[in-house]
Amino acid sequence: MSEDTGRFAGYRRADGSVGVRNHVLVLSPTGLTSAAAQRVAHLVSGCVAVTSGYGRGQVGDDAQLHFDTLAGLARNPNVAGVLVVSAADAITEPYLDALRASGKPADGLSLPGVHEDALALVDRGVRIAAQLVRGASEARREPCALADLFLAVECGHSDATSGLVCNPLTGRLAEAIVAAGGRAVFSETVEWTGAEHLLARRAASPEVAQRIVATVMARERAVRESGGDIRAQNPGPQNKTGGLTTIEEKALGAIAKGGERPIRGVLRAAERPAAPGLYLMDTPFFSPESMTAMVAAGAQMVVFTTGQGNSYCSALAPTFKMSANRDACARLREQIDFAATGVLDGEMPFDDAAAHALDALLGVASGTLTYGEIVGEGAEVVSRLGPSI
């Protein structure tokens, strides 16, 4: 660990949160304006676009999840300012209201305001985004503590090395942040199947324990009622190639990435934790939707463990890739940010690897780019709960 133990340089926001990046977000919550948003972000340095192919015709819980996720991404501490572009003022305004309530600089445009001229939308958007970027550039990093971090942990294309080394290493990182007064979360509900009773034992209250078990059972029931078989899809092909044989075996490795501290609650997708601590989040078990939900809840960083390799990254939260698979680390030099092969080979004690990993993670928090950021792998994917009407 660095001499300034447990500290990093971040951007303190108006609401007291801390960003590890300083993006201006161009947000399109409607499919009609996705191309315009992407053009604006391409033309203005310092911008990131997040778009949705939906945004109209959604009702009930599906519409609420869509809004909560996109508004949550816009409120992420890594975002310094937001331009919202949509198909109607009535869609743009609720996002602006949520952002202004948090103190985040934000502006909005809609197609009716430019007489449905998408090129005019881009022209105005470029000018507004340029002003937002100028304002964001005035921010300066300042010393921050581990307590300011909210860490999301994820695994994908896992193999035996994930459960043996990288997931426990990630668990150690989560424990360090939570012990310091920060937040950590892991999700992918189906990945807890067969180990939910072990998670329930760590619940901070009987109510949380019951919620953990009920959440897993609800996912299993939904798959069964759709005519599927949860165990036929999981473990997946990459997992089986890497030596994982059952969903229970995979789950024992997957839950290790949350460490061993008490679990304070089970969050809905994109729900922000009310207090410091370790949380679970009820999400689908594929990385794009799972990670987006956690970043929408406010996580500034993602630690993503992989065995065979997995290139997916968040667009807004730097995604720190770890692997202990020697072949993958040699083959994917521009994907893996931290190689933990020394632990598996017996060349490095686990505690030493954990200290080095935390030091590297804090370096990323202070501005070191991940390979995913360098090669532009970032994206965000919003879950759907039902059909549009």
CSV table of C-alpha atoms in Angstrom, one decimal:
chain,number,residue,atom,x,y,z
A,1,MET,CA,0.0,0.0,0.0
A,2,SER,CA,1.2,3.6,-0.6
A,3,GLU,CA,2.8,5.6,2.1
A,4,ASP,CA,-0.4,7.8,2.4
A,5,THR,CA,-2.3,4.7,3.5
A,6,GLY,CA,-5.8,4.4,2.2
A,7,ARG,CA,-6.0,7.8,0.6
A,8,PHE,CA,-6.5,8.9,-3.0
A,9,ALA,CA,-7.1,12.2,-4.9
A,10,GLY,CA,-10.7,12.7,-6.0
A,11,TYR,CA,-13.2,15.4,-7.0
A,12,ARG,CA,-15.5,16.5,-4.2
A,13,ARG,CA,-19.0,17.2,-5.4
A,14,ALA,CA,-21.7,19.6,-4.1
A,15,ASP,CA,-23.7,16.8,-2.4
A,16,GLY,CA,-20.6,15.7,-0.5
A,17,SER,CA,-19.8,12.6,-2.7
A,18,VAL,CA,-16.4,12.1,-4.3
A,19,GLY,CA,-15.8,11.4,-8.0
A,20,VAL,CA,-12.8,9.5,-9.2
A,21,ARG,CA,-13.4,10.8,-12.8
A,22,ASN,CA,-14.7,14.1,-14.1
A,23,HIS,CA,-17.0,13.3,-17.0
A,24,VAL,CA,-19.6,15.4,-18.6
A,25,LEU,CA,-22.5,13.1,-19.4
A,26,VAL,CA,-24.6,13.4,-22.5
A,27,LEU,CA,-27.7,11.5,-21.6
A,28,SER,CA,-30.4,10.4,-24.0
A,29,PRO,CA,-33.3,8.6,-22.3
A,30,THR,CA,-35.2,8.2,-25.6
A,31,GLY,CA,-34.2,6.2,-28.7
A,32,LEU,CA,-35.1,9.1,-31.0
A,33,THR,CA,-32.3,11.2,-29.6
A,34,SER,CA,-29.6,8.5,-29.1
A,35,ALA,CA,-27.7,9.3,-32.3
A,36,ALA,CA,-27.7,13.0,-31.5
A,37,ALA,CA,-26.4,12.4,-28.0
A,38,GLN,CA,-23.6,10.2,-29.4
A,39,ARG,CA,-22.7,12.9,-32.0
A,40,VAL,CA,-22.5,15.6,-29.3
A,41,ALA,CA,-20.2,13.4,-27.1
A,42,HIS,CA,-18.0,12.6,-30.1
A,43,LEU,CA,-17.6,16.3,-30.9
A,44,VAL,CA,-16.9,17.6,-27.4
A,45,SER,CA,-13.8,16.4,-25.6
A,46,GLY,CA,-14.5,15.3,-22.0
A,47,CYS,CA,-18.0,14.0,-22.7
A,48,VAL,CA,-19.4,10.5,-22.4
A,49,ALA,CA,-22.7,9.5,-24.0
A,50,VAL,CA,-25.2,7.1,-22.3
A,51,THR,CA,-28.3,6.3,-24.4
A,52,SER,CA,-31.4,4.2,-24.2
A,53,GLY,CA,-33.3,2.7,-27.1
A,54,TYR,CA,-36.5,3.0,-25.1
A,55,GLY,CA,-37.9,5.7,-22.9
A,56,ARG,CA,-41.5,5.8,-24.3
A,57,GLY,CA,-44.2,3.2,-24.1
A,58,GLN,CA,-42.9,1.8,-20.8
A,59,VAL,CA,-45.3,1.5,-17.9
A,60,GLY,CA,-45.3,0.7,-14.2
A,61,ASP,CA,-42.2,-0.8,-12.7
A,62,ASP,CA,-40.4,-1.0,-16.0
A,63,ALA,CA,-40.8,2.8,-16.5
A,64,GLN,CA,-39.6,3.4,-13.0
A,65,LEU,CA,-36.5,1.2,-13.4
A,66,HIS,CA,-35.7,3.0,-16.6
A,67,PHE,CA,-35.8,6.4,-15.0
A,68,ASP,CA,-34.1,5.3,-11.7
A,69,THR,CA,-31.2,3.8,-13.6
A,70,LEU,CA,-30.6,6.6,-16.0
A,71,ALA,CA,-31.1,9.3,-13.4
A,72,GLY,CA,-28.8,7.3,-11.1
A,73,LEU,CA,-26.1,7.2,-13.7
A,74,ALA,CA,-26.4,10.9,-14.2
A,75,ARG,CA,-26.1,11.5,-10.4
A,76,ASN,CA,-23.0,9.3,-10.1
A,77,PRO,CA,-20.1,11.1,-8.4
A,78,ASN,CA,-17.9,10.6,-11.5
A,79,VAL,CA,-20.2,12.9,-13.5
A,80,ALA,CA,-19.4,16.6,-13.2
A,81,GLY,CA,-22.2,17.9,-15.3
A,82,VAL,CA,-25.1,16.5,-17.5
A,83,LEU,CA,-26.7,17.5,-20.8
A,84,VAL,CA,-30.1,15.7,-21.2
A,85,VAL,CA,-31.5,15.3,-24.7
A,86,SER,CA,-34.8,13.6,-25.3
A,87,ALA,CA,-37.8,13.4,-27.6
A,88,ALA,CA,-40.0,15.7,-25.4
A,89,ASP,CA,-39.8,18.4,-22.7
A,90,ALA,CA,-41.9,16.2,-20.4
A,91,ILE,CA,-39.2,13.5,-20.6
A,92,THR,CA,-36.2,15.8,-20.2
A,93,GLU,CA,-37.6,17.9,-17.2
A,94,PRO,CA,-37.8,15.1,-14.6
A,95,TYR,CA,-34.2,14.2,-15.1
A,96,LEU,CA,-33.2,17.9,-14.8
A,97,ASP,CA,-35.2,18.2,-11.6
A,98,ALA,CA,-33.5,15.1,-10.1
A,99,LEU,CA,-30.0,16.5,-11.0
A,100,ARG,CA,-30.6,20.0,-9.8
A,101,ALA,CA,-31.9,18.7,-6.5
A,102,SER,CA,-28.5,17.0,-6.1
A,103,GLY,CA,-26.6,20.2,-6.9
A,104,LYS,CA,-25.1,18.9,-10.2
A,105,PRO,CA,-24.8,21.3,-13.1
A,106,ALA,CA,-27.3,20.2,-15.8
A,107,ASP,CA,-29.1,21.5,-18.9
A,108,GLY,CA,-31.6,19.9,-21.3
A,109,LEU,CA,-32.9,19.9,-24.8
A,110,SER,CA,-35.7,18.2,-26.6
A,111,LEU,CA,-36.7,17.7,-30.3
A,112,PRO,CA,-39.8,19.9,-30.2
A,113,GLY,CA,-37.6,22.8,-29.0
A,114,VAL,CA,-35.6,22.6,-32.3
A,115,HIS,CA,-38.7,21.9,-34.5
A,116,GLU,CA,-37.7,18.2,-34.7
A,117,ASP,CA,-34.4,19.0,-36.4
A,118,ALA,CA,-31.8,16.5,-35.1
A,119,LEU,CA,-28.9,18.5,-36.6
A,120,ALA,CA,-30.0,21.6,-34.8
A,121,LEU,CA,-30.3,19.5,-31.6
A,122,VAL,CA,-26.6,18.5,-32.1
A,123,ASP,CA,-25.6,22.1,-32.7
A,124,ARG,CA,-27.2,23.4,-29.6
A,125,GLY,CA,-26.0,20.4,-27.6
A,126,VAL,CA,-22.4,20.9,-28.6
A,127,ARG,CA,-22.5,24.5,-27.4
A,128,ILE,CA,-24.1,23.5,-24.0
A,129,ALA,CA,-21.7,20.6,-23.6
A,130,ALA,CA,-18.7,22.8,-24.3
A,131,GLN,CA,-19.8,25.1,-21.4
A,132,LEU,CA,-20.3,22.2,-19.1
A,133,VAL,CA,-16.9,20.7,-19.9
A,134,ARG,CA,-15.3,24.1,-19.3
A,135,GLY,CA,-17.0,24.3,-15.9
A,136,ALA,CA,-15.9,20.7,-15.1
A,137,SER,CA,-12.3,21.5,-16.0
A,138,GLU,CA,-12.2,24.0,-13.1
A,139,ALA,CA,-12.5,21.1,-10.6
A,140,ARG,CA,-9.3,20.0,-8.9
A,141,ARG,CA,-8.5,16.7,-7.2
A,142,GLU,CA,-8.1,16.8,-3.4
A,143,PRO,CA,-7.1,14.2,-0.8
A,144,CYS,CA,-9.9,11.8,0.0
A,145,ALA,CA,-10.2,8.7,2.2
A,146,LEU,CA,-11.3,5.1,1.7
A,147,ALA,CA,-14.5,6.1,3.5
A,148,ASP,CA,-15.4,8.2,0.4
A,149,LEU,CA,-15.4,5.1,-1.9
A,150,PHE,CA,-18.3,3.1,-3.0
A,151,LEU,CA,-17.0,-0.1,-4.7
A,152,ALA,CA,-19.0,-2.4,-7.0
A,153,VAL,CA,-17.6,-5.9,-7.4
A,154,GLU,CA,-18.3,-8.1,-10.4
A,155,CYS,CA,-17.2,-11.3,-12.0
A,156,GLY,CA,-17.5,-12.6,-15.5
A,157,HIS,CA,-16.3,-15.6,-17.5
A,158,SER,CA,-15.1,-17.0,-14.2
A,159,ASP,CA,-13.0,-20.2,-13.8
A,160,ALA,CA,-11.4,-22.1,-10.9
A,161,THR,CA,-8.8,-19.3,-10.4
A,162,SER,CA,-11.5,-16.8,-9.8
A,163,GLY,CA,-12.9,-18.6,-6.8
A,164,LEU,CA,-9.5,-19.6,-5.5
A,165,VAL,CA,-7.7,-16.3,-5.8
A,166,CYS,CA,-9.3,-13.2,-7.4
A,167,ASN,CA,-12.7,-13.3,-5.8
A,168,PRO,CA,-11.2,-13.6,-2.3
A,169,LEU,CA,-8.8,-10.8,-3.2
A,170,THR,CA,-11.6,-8.6,-4.3
A,171,GLY,CA,-13.4,-9.5,-1.0
A,172,ARG,CA,-10.4,-8.2,0.9
A,173,LEU,CA,-10.7,-4.9,-1.0
A,174,ALA,CA,-14.4,-4.6,-0.2
A,175,GLU,CA,-13.6,-5.4,3.5
A,176,ALA,CA,-11.0,-2.7,3.6
A,177,ILE,CA,-13.3,0.0,2.2
A,178,VAL,CA,-16.2,-1.0,4.4
A,179,ALA,CA,-14.0,-1.2,7.5
A,180,ALA,CA,-12.9,2.4,6.8
A,181,GLY,CA,-16.5,3.6,6.6
A,182,GLY,CA,-17.1,3.2,2.8
A,183,ARG,CA,-19.6,1.2,0.8
A,184,ALA,CA,-19.4,-1.9,-1.3
A,185,VAL,CA,-22.0,-3.9,-3.2
A,186,PHE,CA,-22.2,-7.1,-5.3
A,187,SER,CA,-25.1,-8.3,-7.3
A,188,GLU,CA,-26.1,-11.0,-9.9
A,189,THR,CA,-28.7,-12.7,-7.8
A,190,VAL,CA,-28.7,-16.0,-9.7
A,191,GLU,CA,-25.0,-16.2,-8.9
A,192,TRP,CA,-25.9,-16.7,-5.2
A,193,THR,CA,-27.9,-19.8,-5.9
A,194,GLY,CA,-26.9,-22.7,-3.6
A,195,ALA,CA,-25.0,-20.3,-1.3
A,196,GLU,CA,-27.8,-18.0,-0.2
A,197,HIS,CA,-27.9,-19.7,3.2
A,198,LEU,CA,-24.3,-18.7,3.7
A,199,LEU,CA,-25.0,-15.1,2.8
A,200,ALA,CA,-28.1,-15.1,5.1
A,201,ARG,CA,-25.9,-16.1,8.0
A,202,ARG,CA,-24.0,-12.9,7.5
A,203,ALA,CA,-27.1,-10.7,7.5
A,204,ALA,CA,-27.1,-7.7,9.8
A,205,SER,CA,-30.7,-8.6,10.9
A,206,PRO,CA,-33.2,-11.4,10.6
A,207,GLU,CA,-35.2,-9.3,8.1
A,208,VAL,CA,-32.1,-9.0,5.8
A,209,ALA,CA,-31.5,-12.7,6.1
A,210,GLN,CA,-35.1,-13.4,5.0
A,211,ARG,CA,-34.8,-11.0,2.2
A,212,ILE,CA,-31.7,-12.7,0.8
A,213,VAL,CA,-33.3,-16.1,0.7
A,214,ALA,CA,-36.6,-14.7,-0.7
A,215,THR,CA,-34.7,-12.8,-3.4
A,216,VAL,CA,-33.0,-15.9,-4.7
A,217,MET,CA,-36.2,-17.9,-4.6
A,218,ALA,CA,-38.0,-15.2,-6.6
A,219,ARG,CA,-35.4,-15.4,-9.4
A,220,GLU,CA,-35.6,-19.2,-9.4
A,221,ARG,CA,-39.4,-19.0,-9.6
A,222,ALA,CA,-39.3,-16.5,-12.4
A,223,VAL,CA,-37.1,-18.8,-14.5
A,224,ARG,CA,-39.1,-21.8,-13.7
A,225,GLU,CA,-42.4,-20.1,-14.6
A,226,SER,CA,-40.9,-19.0,-18.0
A,227,GLY,CA,-40.2,-22.6,-18.8
A,228,GLY,CA,-36.4,-22.3,-18.3
A,229,ASP,CA,-34.0,-24.2,-16.1
A,230,ILE,CA,-31.6,-22.0,-14.1
A,231,ARG,CA,-29.0,-24.8,-13.9
A,232,ALA,CA,-29.1,-25.5,-17.6
A,233,GLN,CA,-27.7,-22.0,-18.3
A,234,ASN,CA,-25.4,-21.7,-15.4
A,235,PRO,CA,-22.5,-22.4,-15.3
A,236,GLY,CA,-21.9,-21.1,-18.8
A,237,PRO,CA,-19.6,-22.5,-21.5
A,238,GLN,CA,-16.6,-20.3,-20.3
A,239,ASN,CA,-17.2,-21.4,-16.7
A,240,LYS,CA,-17.2,-25.1,-17.7
A,241,THR,CA,-14.0,-24.7,-19.7
A,242,GLY,CA,-12.4,-23.2,-16.7
A,243,GLY,CA,-13.3,-26.1,-14.4
A,244,LEU,CA,-16.6,-25.0,-12.8
A,245,THR,CA,-19.1,-27.9,-12.8
A,246,THR,CA,-22.2,-26.8,-10.8
A,247,ILE,CA,-24.1,-23.6,-10.0
A,248,GLU,CA,-23.4,-24.2,-6.3
A,249,GLU,CA,-19.6,-24.5,-7.0
A,250,LYS,CA,-19.8,-21.3,-9.0
A,251,ALA,CA,-21.8,-19.5,-6.3
A,252,LEU,CA,-19.2,-20.3,-3.6
A,253,GLY,CA,-16.6,-18.6,-5.6
A,254,ALA,CA,-18.9,-15.7,-6.6
A,255,ILE,CA,-19.9,-14.7,-3.1
A,256,ALA,CA,-16.2,-14.6,-2.0
A,257,LYS,CA,-15.8,-11.3,-3.9
A,258,GLY,CA,-18.0,-9.7,-1.2
A,259,GLY,CA,-15.6,-10.5,1.6
A,260,GLU,CA,-16.9,-11.6,5.0
A,261,ARG,CA,-18.3,-8.5,6.7
A,262,PRO,CA,-22.0,-8.3,7.7
A,263,ILE,CA,-24.5,-7.6,4.9
A,264,ARG,CA,-26.6,-4.5,5.7
A,265,GLY,CA,-29.3,-5.0,3.2
A,266,VAL,CA,-30.6,-6.1,-0.2
A,267,LEU,CA,-31.0,-3.2,-2.7
A,268,ARG,CA,-33.2,-3.0,-5.7
A,269,ALA,CA,-31.5,-2.4,-9.0
A,270,ALA,CA,-30.1,1.2,-9.0
A,271,GLU,CA,-31.1,1.8,-5.4
A,272,ARG,CA,-28.6,3.9,-3.4
A,273,PRO,CA,-27.5,2.5,0.0
A,274,ALA,CA,-28.7,4.7,2.8
A,275,ALA,CA,-25.6,4.1,5.0
A,276,PRO,CA,-22.0,2.8,4.8
A,277,GLY,CA,-21.5,-0.9,4.7
A,278,LEU,CA,-21.7,-4.0,2.5
A,279,TYR,CA,-24.8,-4.6,0.4
A,280,LEU,CA,-26.3,-7.1,-2.0
A,281,MET,CA,-28.2,-5.9,-5.1
A,282,ASP,CA,-31.0,-7.8,-6.9
A,283,THR,CA,-30.0,-7.8,-10.6
A,284,PRO,CA,-29.8,-10.0,-13.6
A,285,PHE,CA,-26.7,-12.2,-13.7
A,286,PHE,CA,-25.1,-10.8,-16.9
A,287,SER,CA,-22.4,-8.2,-16.4
A,288,PRO,CA,-23.7,-5.3,-18.5
A,289,GLU,CA,-27.0,-5.0,-16.6
A,290,SER,CA,-25.6,-5.9,-13.3
A,291,MET,CA,-22.7,-3.4,-13.4
A,292,THR,CA,-24.9,-0.6,-14.8
A,293,ALA,CA,-27.3,-1.0,-11.9
A,294,MET,CA,-24.5,-0.8,-9.3
A,295,VAL,CA,-23.0,2.3,-11.0
A,296,ALA,CA,-26.5,3.9,-11.1
A,297,ALA,CA,-26.6,3.3,-7.3
A,298,GLY,CA,-23.5,5.5,-7.0
A,299,ALA,CA,-20.5,3.2,-7.2
A,300,GLN,CA,-17.5,5.2,-8.5
A,301,MET,CA,-15.4,2.1,-9.2
A,302,VAL,CA,-15.8,-1.5,-10.3
A,303,VAL,CA,-13.5,-4.4,-9.5
A,304,PHE,CA,-14.2,-7.0,-12.2
A,305,THR,CA,-12.6,-10.5,-11.7
A,306,THR,CA,-12.3,-12.9,-14.7
A,307,GLY,CA,-10.8,-16.2,-15.4
A,308,GLN,CA,-11.0,-16.6,-19.2
A,309,GLY,CA,-11.1,-12.9,-19.9
A,310,ASN,CA,-14.1,-10.5,-20.2
A,311,SER,CA,-13.7,-7.1,-21.9
A,312,TYR,CA,-16.9,-5.4,-20.7
A,313,CYS,CA,-16.5,-2.2,-18.7
A,314,SER,CA,-18.7,0.6,-17.3
A,315,ALA,CA,-18.6,3.8,-19.3
A,316,LEU,CA,-18.7,6.0,-16.2
A,317,ALA,CA,-16.9,4.0,-13.5
A,318,PRO,CA,-13.3,2.8,-14.1
A,319,THR,CA,-13.4,-0.9,-14.3
A,320,PHE,CA,-10.4,-2.6,-12.7
A,321,LYS,CA,-9.9,-6.0,-14.2
A,322,MET,CA,-8.2,-8.8,-12.1
A,323,SER,CA,-7.3,-12.3,-13.1
A,324,ALA,CA,-5.1,-15.1,-11.7
A,325,ASN,CA,-5.3,-17.2,-14.9
A,326,ARG,CA,-1.8,-17.3,-16.2
A,327,ASP,CA,-2.8,-18.0,-19.8
A,328,ALA,CA,-5.4,-15.2,-19.8
A,329,CYS,CA,-3.0,-12.7,-18.2
A,330,ALA,CA,-0.4,-13.4,-20.9
A,331,ARG,CA,-2.9,-13.4,-23.7
A,332,LEU,CA,-4.8,-10.3,-22.6
A,333,ARG,CA,-2.1,-7.9,-21.5
A,334,GLU,CA,-4.2,-4.9,-22.6
A,335,GLN,CA,-7.3,-6.1,-20.7
A,336,ILE,CA,-6.1,-7.2,-17.3
A,337,ASP,CA,-5.1,-4.4,-14.9
A,338,PHE,CA,-3.9,-6.6,-12.1
A,339,ALA,CA,-2.5,-10.1,-12.5
A,340,ALA,CA,-2.7,-12.2,-9.4
A,341,THR,CA,-1.0,-15.2,-10.8
A,342,GLY,CA,1.7,-15.1,-8.2
A,343,VAL,CA,-0.8,-16.1,-5.5
A,344,LEU,CA,-1.9,-19.2,-7.4
A,345,ASP,CA,1.7,-20.2,-8.1
A,346,GLY,CA,2.8,-19.7,-4.5
A,347,GLU,CA,5.2,-16.9,-5.4
A,348,MET,CA,3.3,-14.2,-3.5
A,349,PRO,CA,1.5,-14.4,-0.2
A,350,PHE,CA,-2.2,-13.6,-0.3
A,351,ASP,CA,-1.8,-10.6,2.1
A,352,ASP,CA,0.9,-9.1,0.0
A,353,ALA,CA,-1.2,-9.4,-3.1
A,354,ALA,CA,-4.2,-7.8,-1.4
A,355,ALA,CA,-2.0,-4.8,-0.3
A,356,HIS,CA,-0.7,-4.4,-3.9
A,357,ALA,CA,-4.2,-4.7,-5.3
A,358,LEU,CA,-5.5,-2.0,-2.9
A,359,ASP,CA,-2.6,0.3,-3.8
A,360,ALA,CA,-3.3,-0.2,-7.5
A,361,LEU,CA,-7.0,0.4,-7.0
A,362,LEU,CA,-6.3,3.7,-5.2
A,363,GLY,CA,-4.0,4.6,-8.1
A,364,VAL,CA,-6.9,4.2,-10.5
A,365,ALA,CA,-9.1,6.2,-8.1
A,366,SER,CA,-6.5,9.0,-8.3
A,367,GLY,CA,-6.4,9.0,-12.1
A,368,THR,CA,-4.5,6.1,-13.5
A,369,LEU,CA,-6.4,4.8,-16.5
A,370,THR,CA,-7.6,1.3,-16.7
A,371,TYR,CA,-7.1,-0.6,-19.9
A,372,GLY,CA,-10.8,-0.5,-20.5
A,373,GLU,CA,-10.7,3.3,-20.4
A,374,ILE,CA,-7.7,3.4,-22.7
A,375,VAL,CA,-9.2,1.2,-25.5
A,376,GLY,CA,-12.8,2.6,-25.1
A,377,GLU,CA,-14.6,-0.5,-23.9
A,378,GLY,CA,-17.1,1.4,-21.8
A,379,ALA,CA,-20.9,1.0,-22.0
A,380,GLU,CA,-24.1,1.1,-19.9
A,381,VAL,CA,-27.1,-1.2,-20.3
A,382,VAL,CA,-30.5,-0.6,-18.7
A,383,SER,CA,-32.5,-3.6,-17.6
A,384,ARG,CA,-36.1,-4.2,-18.9
A,385,LEU,CA,-38.9,-5.7,-16.9
A,386,GLY,CA,-41.6,-5.9,-19.5
A,387,PRO,CA,-42.7,-5.1,-23.0
A,388,SER,CA,-43.5,-1.6,-24.2
A,389,ILE,CA,-47.1,-0.7,-25.0
